[in-house]
CSV table of C-alpha atoms in Angstrom, one decimal:
chain,number,residue,atom,x,y,z
S,206,UNK,CA,-5.7,3.8,-1.2
S,207,UNK,CA,-9.2,2.9,-0.2
S,208,UNK,CA,-11.6,5.0,-2.2
S,209,UNK,CA,-9.9,5.1,-5.7
S,210,UNK,CA,-10.2,1.3,-6.3
S,211,UNK,CA,-13.8,1.3,-5.2
S,212,UNK,CA,-14.8,4.4,-7.2
S,213,UNK,CA,-12.9,3.0,-10.2
S,214,UNK,CA,-14.7,-0.3,-10.0
S,215,UNK,CA,-18.0,1.4,-9.8
S,216,UNK,CA,-17.2,3.5,-12.9
S,217,UNK,CA,-16.2,0.4,-14.8
S,218,UNK,CA,-19.3,-1.6,-13.7
S,219,UNK,CA,-21.7,1.3,-14.6
S,220,UNK,CA,-20.2,1.5,-18.1
S,221,UNK,CA,-21.3,-2.1,-18.8
S,222,UNK,CA,-25.0,-1.3,-18.8
S,223,UNK,CA,-24.9,2.4,-19.7
S,224,UNK,CA,-28.3,3.6,-20.8
S,225,UNK,CA,-28.4,5.0,-24.4
S,226,UNK,CA,-27.7,8.7,-24.5
S,227,UNK,CA,-25.6,8.7,-21.2
S,228,UNK,CA,-22.1,9.9,-21.4
S,229,UNK,CA,-19.5,7.2,-21.2
S,230,UNK,CA,-16.5,7.6,-19.0
S,231,UNK,CA,-13.4,6.1,-20.6
S,232,UNK,CA,-11.3,5.1,-17.6
S,233,UNK,CA,-7.8,4.5,-18.9
S,234,UNK,CA,-5.8,4.5,-15.6
S,235,UNK,CA,-6.1,5.2,-12.0
S,236,UNK,CA,-3.6,6.1,-9.3
S,237,UNK,CA,-3.5,4.6,-5.8
S,238,UNK,CA,-1.6,6.7,-3.3
S,239,UNK,CA,-1.5,4.0,-0.7
S,240,UNK,CA,-2.5,0.5,-1.7
S,241,UNK,CA,-3.0,-0.8,1.8
S,242,UNK,CA,-6.8,-1.1,1.7
S,243,UNK,CA,-7.3,-4.1,4.0
S,244,UNK,CA,-4.3,-4.6,6.3
S,245,UNK,CA,-6.0,-7.6,8.1
S,246,UNK,CA,-5.9,-9.5,4.8
S,247,UNK,CA,-2.9,-7.9,3.1
S,248,UNK,CA,-0.3,-8.3,5.8
S,249,UNK,CA,-1.0,-12.0,5.9
S,250,UNK,CA,0.4,-12.4,2.4
S,251,UNK,CA,3.8,-10.7,2.8
S,252,UNK,CA,5.5,-13.7,4.2
S,253,UNK,CA,4.1,-16.3,1.7
S,254,UNK,CA,4.9,-13.9,-1.2
S,255,UNK,CA,8.5,-13.4,0.1
S,256,UNK,CA,8.9,-17.1,0.4
S,257,UNK,CA,7.5,-17.9,-3.0
S,258,UNK,CA,9.8,-15.3,-4.6
S,259,UNK,CA,12.9,-16.3,-2.5
S,260,UNK,CA,13.3,-12.8,-1.2
S,261,UNK,CA,14.2,-13.5,2.4
S,262,UNK,CA,16.2,-15.8,4.5
S,263,UNK,CA,14.5,-18.7,6.3
S,264,UNK,CA,15.2,-16.9,9.6
S,265,UNK,CA,13.3,-13.7,8.4
S,266,UNK,CA,10.4,-15.8,7.1
S,267,UNK,CA,10.2,-17.6,10.5
S,268,UNK,CA,10.1,-14.2,12.3
S,269,UNK,CA,7.4,-12.9,10.0
S,270,UNK,CA,5.3,-16.1,10.5
S,271,UNK,CA,5.7,-16.0,14.3
S,272,UNK,CA,4.5,-12.4,14.5
S,273,UNK,CA,1.6,-12.3,12.0
S,274,UNK,CA,-0.9,-13.5,14.5
S,275,UNK,CA,-0.3,-10.4,16.7
S,276,UNK,CA,-0.3,-8.2,13.7
S,277,UNK,CA,-3.7,-9.4,12.5
S,278,UNK,CA,-5.2,-9.2,16.0
S,279,UNK,CA,-4.0,-5.6,16.4
S,280,UNK,CA,-5.2,-4.7,12.9
S,281,UNK,CA,-8.6,-6.2,13.7
S,282,UNK,CA,-8.7,-4.2,16.9
S,283,UNK,CA,-7.9,-1.0,14.9
S,284,UNK,CA,-10.8,-1.7,12.6
S,285,UNK,CA,-13.1,-2.0,15.5
S,286,UNK,CA,-12.3,1.4,17.1
S,287,UNK,CA,-14.1,4.7,16.5
S,288,UNK,CA,-12.1,7.8,15.6
S,289,UNK,CA,-11.5,9.1,19.1
S,290,UNK,CA,-7.9,10.1,19.7
S,291,UNK,CA,-7.5,7.8,22.7
S,292,UNK,CA,-8.6,4.8,20.7
S,293,UNK,CA,-6.5,5.7,17.7
S,294,UNK,CA,-3.4,4.5,19.6
S,295,UNK,CA,-4.7,1.0,18.9
S,296,UNK,CA,-4.2,1.8,15.2
S,297,UNK,CA,-0.8,3.2,15.8
S,298,UNK,CA,0.3,0.0,17.6
S,299,UNK,CA,-1.2,-2.1,14.8
S,300,UNK,CA,0.6,-0.3,12.0
S,301,UNK,CA,3.9,-0.2,13.9
S,302,UNK,CA,3.7,-3.9,14.7
S,303,UNK,CA,2.7,-5.0,11.3
S,304,UNK,CA,5.1,-2.7,9.5
S,305,UNK,CA,8.1,-3.8,11.6
S,306,UNK,CA,7.2,-7.5,11.5
S,307,UNK,CA,5.9,-7.9,7.9
S,308,UNK,CA,7.1,-5.0,5.7
S,309,UNK,CA,10.5,-4.0,7.1
S,310,UNK,CA,12.1,-7.4,6.5
S,311,UNK,CA,11.4,-7.0,2.8
S,312,UNK,CA,12.4,-3.3,2.8
S,313,UNK,CA,15.8,-4.1,4.5
S,314,UNK,CA,16.8,-6.3,1.5
S,315,UNK,CA,17.1,-3.1,-0.5
S,316,UNK,CA,14.4,-4.2,-2.8
S,317,UNK,CA,11.7,-1.7,-3.9
S,318,UNK,CA,8.7,-2.6,-1.7
S,319,UNK,CA,6.4,-1.4,-4.5
S,320,UNK,CA,8.1,-3.5,-7.2
S,321,UNK,CA,10.3,-6.2,-5.7
S,322,UNK,CA,11.8,-6.9,-9.1
S,323,UNK,CA,13.9,-3.8,-8.7
S,324,UNK,CA,16.6,-2.7,-6.3
S,325,UNK,CA,16.0,0.6,-4.5
S,326,UNK,CA,18.4,3.6,-4.8
S,327,UNK,CA,19.0,4.4,-1.2
S,328,UNK,CA,19.4,8.1,-2.0
S,329,UNK,CA,15.8,8.3,-3.3
S,330,UNK,CA,12.8,8.6,-1.0
S,331,UNK,CA,10.4,5.6,-1.4
S,332,UNK,CA,12.7,4.4,-4.2
S,333,UNK,CA,11.6,7.0,-6.7
S,334,UNK,CA,12.9,10.3,-8.0
S,335,UNK,CA,10.2,12.9,-7.2
S,336,UNK,CA,12.3,15.8,-8.6
S,337,UNK,CA,9.9,16.6,-11.5
S,338,UNK,CA,6.8,16.5,-9.4
S,339,UNK,CA,8.5,18.6,-6.7
S,340,UNK,CA,9.6,21.1,-9.2
S,341,UNK,CA,6.2,21.3,-10.7
S,342,UNK,CA,4.4,21.7,-7.4
S,343,UNK,CA,6.9,24.4,-6.4
S,344,UNK,CA,5.9,26.7,-9.2
S,345,UNK,CA,4.2,29.8,-8.0
S,346,UNK,CA,1.3,29.6,-10.6
S,347,UNK,CA,0.6,26.0,-9.5
S,348,UNK,CA,0.6,27.0,-5.8
S,349,UNK,CA,-1.7,29.8,-6.5
S,350,UNK,CA,-4.2,27.6,-8.2
């Protein structure tokens, strides 16, 4: 979720001033596996988005608003740690706090957290049917490659 947007932006920017004779890369689409690229910023906008789109009750919105400060402080602390295992618990705490206080209220509505215009089928993981990709990846020739 972090590198794909940056690499894609670089490819697009480089195409603007492509020297003659260089090969153009025609970027048609990109896939982001996890769009959470800057939690400190992004988690601050779940509550205003939910309010603007009338997704949650006033009580849920108040809870999100009351907890966002702690979420942001923990996410900032996570960004400040190095990769040692002991300090990574800071990141675990940040994600847990932010997910439970900012993301879960929206998820508990039954809406698709990736597209709030749609309801989620509770039988499907992450709201999507992965059968075709699972079947493809289970093929022996694909696994051998």
